[in-house]
Amino acid sequence: VTDLKISPGILAADPTRLGEEIAQIATEADWVHVDVVDNHFVPNLSFGLPVVRALCATSPLPVDCHLNIDDPDRWAAQYAQAGAGVVTIHAEAARAPVRTMRAVRAAGARAGLALCPATPLEPYEGVLAEADVLLLTIGPGFSGQSFLDFVLPKIRRAREVIDATGADVLLQVDGGITTETIVACAAAGVDIVVAGSAVFGEPDRAHAIRRMRAAAQAGQAAADVLQETIA
Ligand code: ZN
């Protein structure tokens, strides 16, 4: 059973008190997920570079920056330079994803490639030898949507590809993750889950994260038993 990371998404937090919101998750969460949404790639607007820079300067957790934006080739490295621990760009928006992710790593951050639910994994399988992958389990840009089950086979396939290459890359899922849906994600072998409303919609954020972690461990244990049965 591997340690699954939890990255609460602050798109679901109170935007007037982001610092306090992050302080409330600091002891239980692994990363804090920041959705940069530009009103072009998707029709919503959230945070930009100055807010991310301020969060990076004060957050006790690594800032996991998901760029739901057009033209990420132009912007991604600047988010790494601003102090983000992870910068993830969208395959649907990038013109030169490999070059851009190399620039992100050169600036000192982990680089990730995000795929929308309807985007197939196959054209990008080669990239998984050198970049993290984020599989969206909802449409991008808005918090509070329901998990799309049809992405689960893509999650399992990504796990197989990553294991086959043996690369030091992480598999992240983002969207509609709850104490119920995290079970199937953990069983499918994800390394990191983003949880928005399931954490910031609860009065006790730390308790909500502990419940999610317990549910994930149950999912991993069930998958391990199944593996042994097959073997
Ligand atoms: Zn996200």
Coordinates of N, CA and C and ligand atoms in Angstrom, one line a residue:
V1 N 0.9 -1.2 0.0 CA 0.0 0.0 0.0 C 0.9 1.2 0.0
T2 N 0.8 2.0 -1.0 CA 1.6 3.3 -1.1 C 0.9 4.4 -0.4
D3 N 1.6 5.4 -0.1 CA 1.1 6.6 0.5 C 0.4 7.5 -0.5
L4 N -0.9 7.6 -0.4 CA -1.6 8.5 -1.4 C -1.5 9.9 -0.9
K5 N -1.2 10.8 -1.8 CA -1.1 12.2 -1.4 C -2.5 12.9 -1.6
I6 N -2.8 13.8 -0.8 CA -4.1 14.6 -0.9 C -3.7 16.1 -1.1
S7 N -4.3 16.6 -2.1 CA -4.0 18.0 -2.5 C -5.4 18.8 -2.6
P8 N -5.8 19.4 -1.4 CA -7.1 20.1 -1.4 C -7.1 21.3 -2.4
G9 N -8.2 21.4 -3.1 CA -8.3 22.5 -4.1 C -8.9 23.7 -3.6
I10 N -8.2 24.9 -3.7 CA -8.7 26.1 -3.0 C -9.7 26.8 -3.9
L11 N -10.0 26.3 -5.1 CA -11.1 26.9 -5.8 C -12.4 26.7 -5.0
A12 N -12.4 25.7 -4.1 CA -13.6 25.5 -3.3 C -13.5 26.1 -1.9
A13 N -12.4 26.9 -1.7 CA -12.2 27.5 -0.4 C -12.8 28.9 -0.4
D14 N -12.8 29.6 0.8 CA -13.3 30.9 0.9 C -12.2 31.9 0.3
P15 N -12.5 32.5 -0.8 CA -11.5 33.3 -1.5 C -11.0 34.6 -0.7
T16 N -11.8 35.0 0.3 CA -11.4 36.1 1.1 C -10.4 35.8 2.2
R17 N -10.2 34.5 2.4 CA -9.3 34.1 3.5 C -8.5 32.9 3.1
L18 N -7.8 32.9 2.0 CA -7.1 31.8 1.5 C -5.9 31.3 2.4
G19 N -5.2 32.3 3.0 CA -4.1 32.0 3.9 C -4.6 31.1 5.1
E20 N -5.7 31.6 5.7 CA -6.3 30.8 6.8 C -6.8 29.5 6.4
E21 N -7.4 29.4 5.2 CA -7.9 28.1 4.7 C -6.7 27.1 4.5
I22 N -5.6 27.6 4.0 CA -4.4 26.7 3.8 C -3.9 26.3 5.2
A23 N -3.9 27.2 6.1 CA -3.4 26.9 7.5 C -4.2 25.8 8.1
Q24 N -5.5 25.7 7.8 CA -6.4 24.7 8.4 C -6.1 23.3 7.8
I25 N -5.5 23.2 6.6 CA -5.2 21.9 6.0 C -3.8 21.5 6.2
A26 N -2.9 22.4 6.7 CA -1.5 22.3 6.7 C -1.0 21.0 7.3
T27 N -1.6 20.6 8.4 CA -1.1 19.4 9.2 C -1.5 18.1 8.5
E28 N -2.6 18.1 7.7 CA -3.1 16.8 7.2 C -2.8 16.6 5.7
A29 N -2.8 17.7 4.9 CA -2.7 17.6 3.5 C -1.2 17.5 3.1
D30 N -1.0 17.1 1.8 CA 0.4 16.9 1.3 C 0.7 18.2 0.5
W31 N -0.2 18.5 -0.4 CA 0.0 19.7 -1.3 C -1.2 20.6 -1.2
V32 N -1.2 21.8 -1.7 CA -2.4 22.6 -1.9 C -2.5 22.9 -3.4
H33 N -3.7 22.5 -3.9 CA -4.0 22.6 -5.3 C -4.6 23.9 -5.7
V34 N -4.0 24.6 -6.6 CA -4.5 26.0 -7.0 C -4.8 25.9 -8.5
D35 N -6.1 26.0 -8.8 CA -6.6 26.1 -10.2 C -6.5 27.5 -10.7
V36 N -5.6 27.7 -11.7 CA -5.6 28.9 -12.4 C -6.5 28.8 -13.6
V37 N -7.5 29.6 -13.6 CA -8.6 29.5 -14.7 C -8.7 30.9 -15.3
D38 N -8.5 30.9 -16.7 CA -8.3 32.2 -17.3 C -9.4 32.8 -18.1
N39 N -10.6 32.2 -18.0 CA -11.8 32.7 -18.8 C -11.6 32.6 -20.3
H40 N -10.6 31.8 -20.7 CA -10.5 31.5 -22.2 C -10.5 30.0 -22.4
F41 N -9.6 29.3 -21.7 CA -9.6 27.9 -21.9 C -10.9 27.3 -21.4
V42 N -11.4 27.8 -20.3 CA -12.7 27.5 -19.8 C -13.4 28.8 -19.4
P43 N -14.7 28.8 -19.4 CA -15.4 30.1 -19.1 C -15.6 30.4 -17.6
N44 N -14.5 30.6 -16.9 CA -14.5 30.9 -15.5 C -13.2 31.6 -15.3
L45 N -13.1 32.4 -14.2 CA -11.9 33.2 -13.9 C -11.6 33.0 -12.4
S46 N -10.3 32.6 -12.1 CA -10.0 32.4 -10.7 C -8.8 33.2 -10.3
F47 N -7.6 32.6 -10.2 CA -6.4 33.3 -9.7 C -5.4 33.4 -10.8
G48 N -4.5 34.4 -10.6 CA -3.4 34.5 -11.6 C -2.1 34.5 -10.9
L49 N -1.0 34.9 -11.6 CA 0.3 34.8 -11.2 C 0.6 35.6 -9.9
P50 N 0.1 36.8 -9.7 CA 0.4 37.5 -8.4 C -0.2 36.8 -7.2
V51 N -1.4 36.2 -7.3 CA -2.0 35.5 -6.2 C -1.2 34.2 -5.9
V52 N -0.8 33.5 -7.0 CA 0.0 32.3 -6.8 C 1.3 32.6 -6.2
R53 N 2.0 33.7 -6.6 CA 3.2 34.1 -6.0 C 3.1 34.4 -4.5
A54 N 2.0 35.0 -4.1 CA 1.8 35.3 -2.7 C 1.5 34.1 -1.9
L55 N 0.8 33.1 -2.5 CA 0.5 31.9 -1.8 C 1.8 31.1 -1.7
C56 N 2.6 31.0 -2.7 CA 3.9 30.3 -2.6 C 4.8 30.8 -1.5
A57 N 4.7 32.2 -1.3 CA 5.6 32.8 -0.3 C 5.1 32.5 1.1
T58 N 3.8 32.1 1.3 CA 3.3 31.9 2.7 C 2.9 30.5 3.0
S59 N 2.6 29.7 1.9 CA 2.0 28.4 2.2 C 3.0 27.4 2.8
P60 N 2.6 26.8 3.9 CA 3.5 25.7 4.5 C 3.5 24.5 3.6
L61 N 2.6 24.3 2.7 CA 2.5 23.2 1.8 C 3.0 23.5 0.4
P62 N 3.6 22.6 -0.3 CA 4.0 22.8 -1.7 C 2.7 23.2 -2.5
V63 N 2.8 24.3 -3.3 CA 1.7 24.7 -4.1 C 1.7 24.0 -5.5
D64 N 0.6 23.3 -5.7 CA 0.3 22.4 -6.8 C -0.5 23.2 -7.8
C65 N 0.1 23.8 -8.8 CA -0.5 24.8 -9.7 C -1.0 24.1 -10.9
H66 N -2.3 24.1 -11.1 CA -3.0 23.5 -12.3 C -3.4 24.6 -13.2
L67 N -2.8 24.8 -14.4 CA -3.1 25.9 -15.3 C -4.2 25.5 -16.3
N68 N -5.4 25.9 -16.0 CA -6.5 25.6 -16.9 C -6.6 26.9 -17.8
I69 N -5.5 27.1 -18.6 CA -5.4 28.3 -19.3 C -5.0 28.0 -20.8
D70 N -5.3 29.0 -21.7 CA -4.8 29.0 -23.0 C -3.3 29.4 -23.0
D71 N -2.6 29.0 -24.0 CA -1.2 29.4 -24.2 C -0.3 29.1 -22.9
P72 N -0.4 27.9 -22.4 CA 0.5 27.7 -21.2 C 2.0 27.7 -21.5
D73 N 2.3 27.5 -22.8 CA 3.7 27.6 -23.2 C 4.3 29.0 -22.8
R74 N 3.5 30.0 -22.9 CA 4.0 31.3 -22.5 C 4.1 31.5 -21.0
W75 N 3.2 30.9 -20.2 CA 3.1 31.2 -18.8 C 3.7 30.2 -17.8
A76 N 3.8 28.9 -18.2 CA 4.0 27.9 -17.2 C 5.3 28.1 -16.4
A77 N 6.4 28.4 -17.1 CA 7.7 28.5 -16.4 C 7.6 29.7 -15.3
Q78 N 6.8 30.7 -15.6 CA 6.7 31.8 -14.7 C 6.1 31.4 -13.4
Y79 N 5.2 30.4 -13.4 CA 4.6 29.9 -12.2 C 5.6 29.1 -11.4
A80 N 6.5 28.4 -12.1 CA 7.6 27.7 -11.4 C 8.5 28.7 -10.8
Q81 N 8.8 29.7 -11.5 CA 9.7 30.8 -10.9 C 9.0 31.5 -9.8
A82 N 7.7 31.5 -9.7 CA 7.0 32.2 -8.6 C 7.0 31.3 -7.4
G83 N 7.5 30.1 -7.5 CA 7.6 29.2 -6.3 C 6.7 28.0 -6.3
A84 N 5.9 27.8 -7.3 CA 5.1 26.6 -7.3 C 5.9 25.3 -7.2
G85 N 5.5 24.3 -6.5 CA 6.2 23.1 -6.4 C 5.9 22.2 -7.6
V86 N 4.7 22.4 -8.1 CA 4.2 21.6 -9.3 C 3.5 22.5 -10.2
V87 N 3.8 22.4 -11.5 CA 3.1 23.2 -12.5 C 2.5 22.2 -13.6
T88 N 1.2 22.2 -13.7 CA 0.6 21.3 -14.7 C -0.1 22.1 -15.8
I89 N 0.2 21.7 -17.0 CA -0.4 22.4 -18.2 C -1.4 21.4 -18.9
H90 N -2.3 22.0 -19.7 CA -3.3 21.2 -20.4 C -2.7 20.8 -21.8
A91 N -2.8 19.5 -22.1 CA -2.4 18.9 -23.4 C -3.3 19.6 -24.5
E92 N -4.5 19.9 -24.2 CA -5.4 20.5 -25.2 C -5.0 22.0 -25.5
A93 N -4.3 22.6 -24.7 CA -3.9 24.0 -24.8 C -2.5 24.3 -25.2
A94 N -1.6 23.3 -24.9 CA -0.2 23.5 -25.2 C 0.2 23.3 -26.6
R95 N 1.0 24.1 -27.2 CA 1.5 23.8 -28.5 C 2.8 23.0 -28.5
A96 N 3.6 23.2 -27.4 CA 4.9 22.5 -27.3 C 5.0 21.9 -25.9
P97 N 4.1 21.0 -25.5 CA 4.1 20.5 -24.1 C 5.4 20.0 -23.6
V98 N 6.1 19.2 -24.4 CA 7.3 18.7 -23.8 C 8.4 19.8 -23.5
R99 N 8.5 20.7 -24.5 CA 9.4 21.8 -24.3 C 9.0 22.7 -23.1
T100 N 7.7 22.9 -23.0 CA 7.2 23.8 -21.9 C 7.5 23.1 -20.5
M101 N 7.2 21.8 -20.5 CA 7.4 21.1 -19.2 C 8.9 21.0 -18.8
R102 N 9.7 20.9 -19.8 CA 11.2 20.9 -19.5 C 11.6 22.3 -19.0
A103 N 11.0 23.3 -19.5 CA 11.3 24.7 -19.0 C 10.8 24.8 -17.5
V104 N 9.6 24.2 -17.2 CA 9.1 24.2 -15.8 C 10.1 23.5 -14.9
R105 N 10.6 22.3 -15.3 CA 11.5 21.6 -14.5 C 12.8 22.3 -14.3
A106 N 13.3 23.0 -15.4 CA 14.5 23.8 -15.3 C 14.4 24.9 -14.3
A107 N 13.1 25.4 -14.1 CA 12.9 26.5 -13.2 C 12.7 25.9 -11.7
G108 N 12.8 24.6 -11.6 CA 12.8 24.0 -10.2 C 11.5 23.4 -9.8
A109 N 10.5 23.2 -10.6 CA 9.2 22.6 -10.2 C 9.0 21.2 -10.8
R110 N 8.1 20.4 -10.3 CA 7.7 19.2 -11.0 C 6.8 19.7 -12.2
A111 N 6.8 19.0 -13.3 CA 5.9 19.4 -14.4 C 4.9 18.3 -14.6
G112 N 3.7 18.7 -14.9 CA 2.6 17.8 -15.2 C 1.8 18.1 -16.4
L113 N 1.2 17.0 -17.0 CA 0.4 17.2 -18.2 C -1.0 16.8 -17.8
A114 N -2.0 17.7 -18.0 CA -3.4 17.4 -17.7 C -4.2 17.1 -18.9
L115 N -5.1 16.1 -18.8 CA -6.0 15.7 -19.9 C -7.4 15.8 -19.4
C116 N -8.2 16.5 -20.2 CA -9.7 16.6 -19.9 C -10.3 15.2 -20.0
P117 N -11.5 15.0 -19.5 CA -12.1 13.7 -19.5 C -12.2 13.0 -20.9
A118 N -12.5 13.8 -21.9 CA -12.7 13.2 -23.2 C -11.4 13.1 -24.0
T119 N -10.3 13.6 -23.5 CA -9.0 13.5 -24.2 C -8.4 12.2 -24.0
P120 N -8.1 11.4 -25.1 CA -7.5 10.1 -25.0 C -6.0 10.2 -24.4
L121 N -5.6 9.1 -23.7 CA -4.3 9.1 -23.2 C -3.3 8.7 -24.2
E122 N -3.7 7.9 -25.2 CA -2.7 7.2 -26.1 C -1.7 8.2 -26.8
P123 N -2.1 9.3 -27.3 CA -1.1 10.2 -28.0 C -0.1 10.7 -27.0
Y124 N -0.3 10.6 -25.7 CA 0.6 11.2 -24.7 C 1.3 10.2 -23.9
E125 N 1.2 8.9 -24.2 CA 1.8 7.9 -23.4 C 3.3 8.0 -23.3
G126 N 3.9 8.4 -24.4 CA 5.4 8.6 -24.4 C 5.8 9.7 -23.4
V127 N 5.0 10.7 -23.2 CA 5.3 11.8 -22.3 C 5.4 11.3 -20.9
L128 N 4.7 10.2 -20.6 CA 4.7 9.8 -19.2 C 6.0 9.3 -18.7
A129 N 7.0 9.1 -19.6 CA 8.3 8.8 -19.1 C 9.0 9.9 -18.4
E130 N 8.5 11.2 -18.6 CA 9.2 12.3 -18.0 C 8.3 13.3 -17.3
A131 N 7.0 13.1 -17.3 CA 6.2 14.1 -16.7 C 5.1 13.5 -15.9
D132 N 4.6 14.1 -14.8 CA 3.5 13.7 -14.1 C 2.2 13.8 -15.0
V133 N 1.2 13.1 -14.7 CA 0.0 13.3 -15.5 C -1.2 13.5 -14.5
L134 N -2.1 14.5 -14.9 CA -3.3 14.8 -14.2 C -4.5 14.4 -15.1
L135 N -5.3 13.5 -14.6 CA -6.5 13.1 -15.3 C -7.7 13.8 -14.7
L136 N -8.3 14.7 -15.5 CA -9.5 15.3 -14.9 C -10.7 14.4 -14.9
T137 N -11.4 14.3 -13.8 CA -12.5 13.5 -13.7 C -13.8 14.3 -13.7
I138 N -13.7 15.5 -14.1 CA -14.9 16.4 -14.3 C -14.4 17.4 -15.5
G139 N -15.3 18.2 -16.0 CA -14.9 19.2 -16.9 C -14.1 20.2 -16.2
P140 N -13.1 20.9 -16.9 CA -12.2 21.8 -16.2 C -12.8 23.1 -15.7
G141 N -12.3 23.7 -14.7 CA -12.6 25.1 -14.4 C -13.6 25.4 -13.3
F142 N -14.5 24.5 -12.9 CA -15.5 24.8 -11.9 C -15.5 23.7 -10.8
S143 N -15.5 24.2 -9.6 CA -15.6 23.3 -8.4 C -17.0 22.7 -8.3
G144 N -17.2 21.6 -7.6 CA -18.5 21.1 -7.2 C -19.2 20.2 -8.2
Q145 N -18.5 19.7 -9.3 CA -19.2 18.8 -10.2 C -19.0 17.4 -9.8
S146 N -19.8 16.5 -10.4 CA -19.8 15.1 -10.0 C -18.8 14.3 -10.8
F147 N -18.1 13.4 -10.2 CA -17.1 12.5 -10.7 C -17.6 11.7 -11.9
L148 N -16.8 11.7 -13.0 CA -17.1 11.0 -14.2 C -16.5 9.6 -14.2
D149 N -17.3 8.6 -14.0 CA -16.8 7.2 -13.9 C -16.1 6.7 -15.2
F150 N -16.5 7.3 -16.3 CA -15.9 6.7 -17.6 C -14.4 7.0 -17.7
V151 N -13.9 7.8 -16.8 CA -12.4 8.1 -16.8 C -11.6 7.0 -16.1
L152 N -12.3 6.1 -15.3 CA -11.5 5.1 -14.6 C -10.6 4.2 -15.4
P153 N -11.1 3.7 -16.6 CA -10.2 2.9 -17.4 C -9.0 3.7 -17.9
K154 N -9.1 5.0 -18.1 CA -7.9 5.8 -18.5 C -7.0 5.9 -17.3
I155 N -7.5 6.0 -16.1 CA -6.6 6.0 -14.9 C -5.9 4.7 -14.8
R156 N -6.5 3.6 -15.0 CA -5.9 2.3 -14.9 C -4.8 2.1 -15.9
R157 N -5.1 2.6 -17.2 CA -4.1 2.5 -18.3 C -2.9 3.4 -18.0
A158 N -3.1 4.6 -17.4 CA -2.0 5.5 -17.1 C -1.1 4.8 -16.0
R159 N -1.7 4.1 -15.1 CA -1.0 3.4 -14.0 C -0.1 2.4 -14.7
E160 N -0.6 1.6 -15.6 CA 0.1 0.6 -16.3 C 1.3 1.1 -17.1
V161 N 1.1 2.2 -17.8 CA 2.1 2.9 -18.6 C 3.2 3.4 -17.7
I162 N 2.9 4.0 -16.6 CA 3.9 4.6 -15.7 C 4.7 3.4 -15.1
D163 N 4.0 2.4 -14.6 CA 4.7 1.2 -14.0 C 5.6 0.6 -15.0
A164 N 5.2 0.5 -16.3 CA 6.0 -0.1 -17.3 C 7.3 0.7 -17.6
T165 N 7.2 2.0 -17.5 CA 8.4 2.8 -17.8 C 9.3 2.9 -16.6
G166 N 8.7 2.7 -15.4 CA 9.5 2.8 -14.1 C 9.9 4.2 -13.8
A167 N 9.3 5.2 -14.5 CA 9.7 6.6 -14.3 C 9.2 7.1 -13.0
D168 N 9.9 8.1 -12.5 CA 9.6 8.7 -11.2 C 8.5 9.8 -11.5
V169 N 7.4 9.4 -11.9 CA 6.3 10.4 -12.2 C 5.0 10.0 -11.4
L170 N 4.2 11.0 -11.2 CA 3.0 10.8 -10.3 C 1.7 10.9 -11.1
L171 N 0.8 10.1 -10.7 CA -0.5 10.0 -11.4 C -1.6 10.7 -10.4
Q172 N -2.1 11.8 -10.9 CA -3.0 12.7 -10.2 C -4.4 12.6 -10.8
V173 N -5.4 12.6 -9.9 CA -6.8 12.8 -10.4 C -7.4 14.0 -9.8
D174 N -8.3 14.7 -10.5 CA -8.8 16.0 -10.1 C -10.3 16.1 -10.6
G175 N -11.2 16.2 -9.6 CA -12.6 16.5 -9.9 C -13.6 15.5 -9.3
G176 N -14.5 16.0 -8.5 CA -15.5 15.2 -8.0 C -15.1 14.1 -7.0
I177 N -13.9 14.3 -6.4 CA -13.4 13.3 -5.4 C -14.0 13.5 -4.1
T178 N -14.6 12.4 -3.6 CA -15.3 12.4 -2.3 C -14.8 11.2 -1.5
T179 N -15.3 11.0 -0.3 CA -15.0 9.7 0.4 C -15.5 8.5 -0.3
E180 N -16.5 8.6 -1.2 CA -16.9 7.5 -2.0 C -16.0 7.3 -3.3
T181 N -15.9 8.4 -4.1 CA -15.2 8.2 -5.3 C -13.7 8.0 -5.2
I182 N -13.1 8.4 -4.0 CA -11.7 8.2 -3.8 C -11.3 6.7 -3.7
V183 N -12.3 5.9 -3.3 CA -12.1 4.4 -3.2 C -11.7 3.8 -4.5
A184 N -12.5 4.1 -5.6 CA -12.1 3.6 -6.9 C -10.9 4.1 -7.4
C185 N -10.6 5.4 -7.2 CA -9.4 6.0 -7.6 C -8.1 5.4 -7.0
A186 N -8.2 5.2 -5.7 CA -7.1 4.5 -5.0 C -6.9 3.1 -5.5
A187 N -8.0 2.4 -5.7 CA -7.9 1.0 -6.3 C -7.3 1.0 -7.7
A188 N -7.5 2.1 -8.4 CA -7.0 2.2 -9.8 C -5.5 2.6 -9.8
G189 N -5.0 3.0 -8.6 CA -3.5 3.2 -8.5 C -3.1 4.6 -8.6
V190 N -3.9 5.6 -8.3 CA -3.5 7.0 -8.3 C -2.5 7.3 -7.2
D191 N -1.7 8.3 -7.4 CA -0.7 8.7 -6.4 C -1.2 10.0 -5.6
I192 N -2.0 10.8 -6.3 CA -2.4 12.1 -5.7 C -3.9 12.3 -6.0
V193 N -4.7 12.7 -5.1 CA -6.0 13.2 -5.4 C -6.2 14.6 -5.0
V194 N -6.9 15.3 -5.9 CA -7.3 16.7 -5.6 C -8.7 16.6 -5.0
A195 N -9.0 17.2 -3.9 CA -10.3 17.3 -3.3 C -10.7 18.7 -3.0
G196 N -11.7 19.2 -3.6 CA -12.1 20.6 -3.3 C -13.2 20.7 -2.3
S197 N -14.5 20.6 -2.8 CA -15.6 20.7 -1.8 C -15.6 19.7 -0.7
A198 N -15.0 18.5 -1.0 CA -15.0 17.4 0.0 C -14.2 17.8 1.2
V199 N -13.3 18.8 1.0 CA -12.4 19.3 2.1 C -13.0 20.6 2.6
F200 N -13.0 21.6 1.6 CA -13.3 23.0 2.0 C -14.8 23.2 2.2
G201 N -15.6 22.2 1.8 CA -17.1 22.3 2.1 C -17.4 21.7 3.5
E202 N -16.4 21.2 4.2 CA -16.7 20.6 5.5 C -16.2 21.6 6.6
P203 N -16.9 21.6 7.7 CA -16.5 22.5 8.8 C -15.1 22.2 9.4
D204 N -14.8 20.9 9.5 CA -13.5 20.5 10.0 C -12.6 20.0 8.9
R205 N -11.8 20.8 8.3 CA -11.0 20.4 7.1 C -10.1 19.3 7.4
A206 N -9.4 19.3 8.5 CA -8.4 18.3 8.9 C -9.1 16.9 9.0
H207 N -10.3 16.9 9.7 CA -11.0 15.7 9.8 C -11.5 15.2 8.5
A208 N -11.9 16.0 7.6 CA -12.3 15.6 6.3 C -11.2 14.9 5.5
I209 N -10.0 15.5 5.6 CA -8.8 14.9 4.9 C -8.5 13.5 5.5
R210 N -8.6 13.4 6.9 CA -8.3 12.1 7.5 C -9.3 11.0 7.0
R211 N -10.6 11.4 6.9 CA -11.6 10.5 6.4 C -11.3 10.1 5.0
M212 N -10.9 11.0 4.1 CA -10.6 10.7 2.7 C -9.4 9.7 2.7
R213 N -8.4 10.0 3.5 CA -7.2 9.1 3.6 C -7.6 7.7 4.0
A214 N -8.5 7.5 5.0 CA -8.9 6.2 5.4 C -9.7 5.5 4.3
A215 N -10.5 6.3 3.6 CA -11.3 5.7 2.5 C -10.4 5.2 1.4
A216 N -9.3 6.0 1.1 CA -8.4 5.6 0.1 C -7.6 4.3 0.5
Q217 N -7.3 4.2 1.7 CA -6.5 3.0 2.2 C -7.4 1.8 2.0
A218 N -8.7 2.0 2.3 CA -9.6 0.8 2.1 C -9.7 0.4 0.6
G219 N -9.7 1.4 -0.3 CA -9.7 1.1 -1.7 C -8.4 0.4 -2.1
Q220 N -7.2 0.9 -1.6 CA -6.0 0.2 -2.0 C -5.9 -1.2 -1.4
A221 N -6.4 -1.4 -0.2 CA -6.4 -2.7 0.4 C -7.3 -3.7 -0.4
A222 N -8.4 -3.2 -0.9 CA -9.3 -4.0 -1.7 C -8.6 -4.4 -3.0
A223 N -7.9 -3.5 -3.6 CA -7.2 -3.7 -4.9 C -6.1 -4.7 -4.6
D224 N -5.4 -4.6 -3.5 CA -4.3 -5.6 -3.2 C -4.9 -7.0 -3.0
V225 N -6.0 -7.1 -2.4 CA -6.6 -8.5 -2.2 C -7.0 -9.0 -3.5
L226 N -7.5 -8.2 -4.4 CA -7.9 -8.7 -5.7 C -6.7 -9.1 -6.5
Q227 N -5.6 -8.4 -6.4 CA -4.4 -8.7 -7.1 C -3.9 -10.1 -6.7
E228 N -3.9 -10.3 -5.3 CA -3.5 -11.6 -4.8 C -4.4 -12.8 -5.3
T229 N -5.7 -12.5 -5.3 CA -6.6 -13.5 -5.8 C -6.3 -13.9 -7.2
I230 N -6.1 -12.9 -8.1 CA -5.8 -13.2 -9.5 C -4.5 -13.9 -9.6
A231 N -3.4 -13.5 -8.8 CA -2.1 -14.2 -8.8 C -2.3 -15.6 -8.3
Ligands
ZN1 ZN -7.4 21.3 -10.8

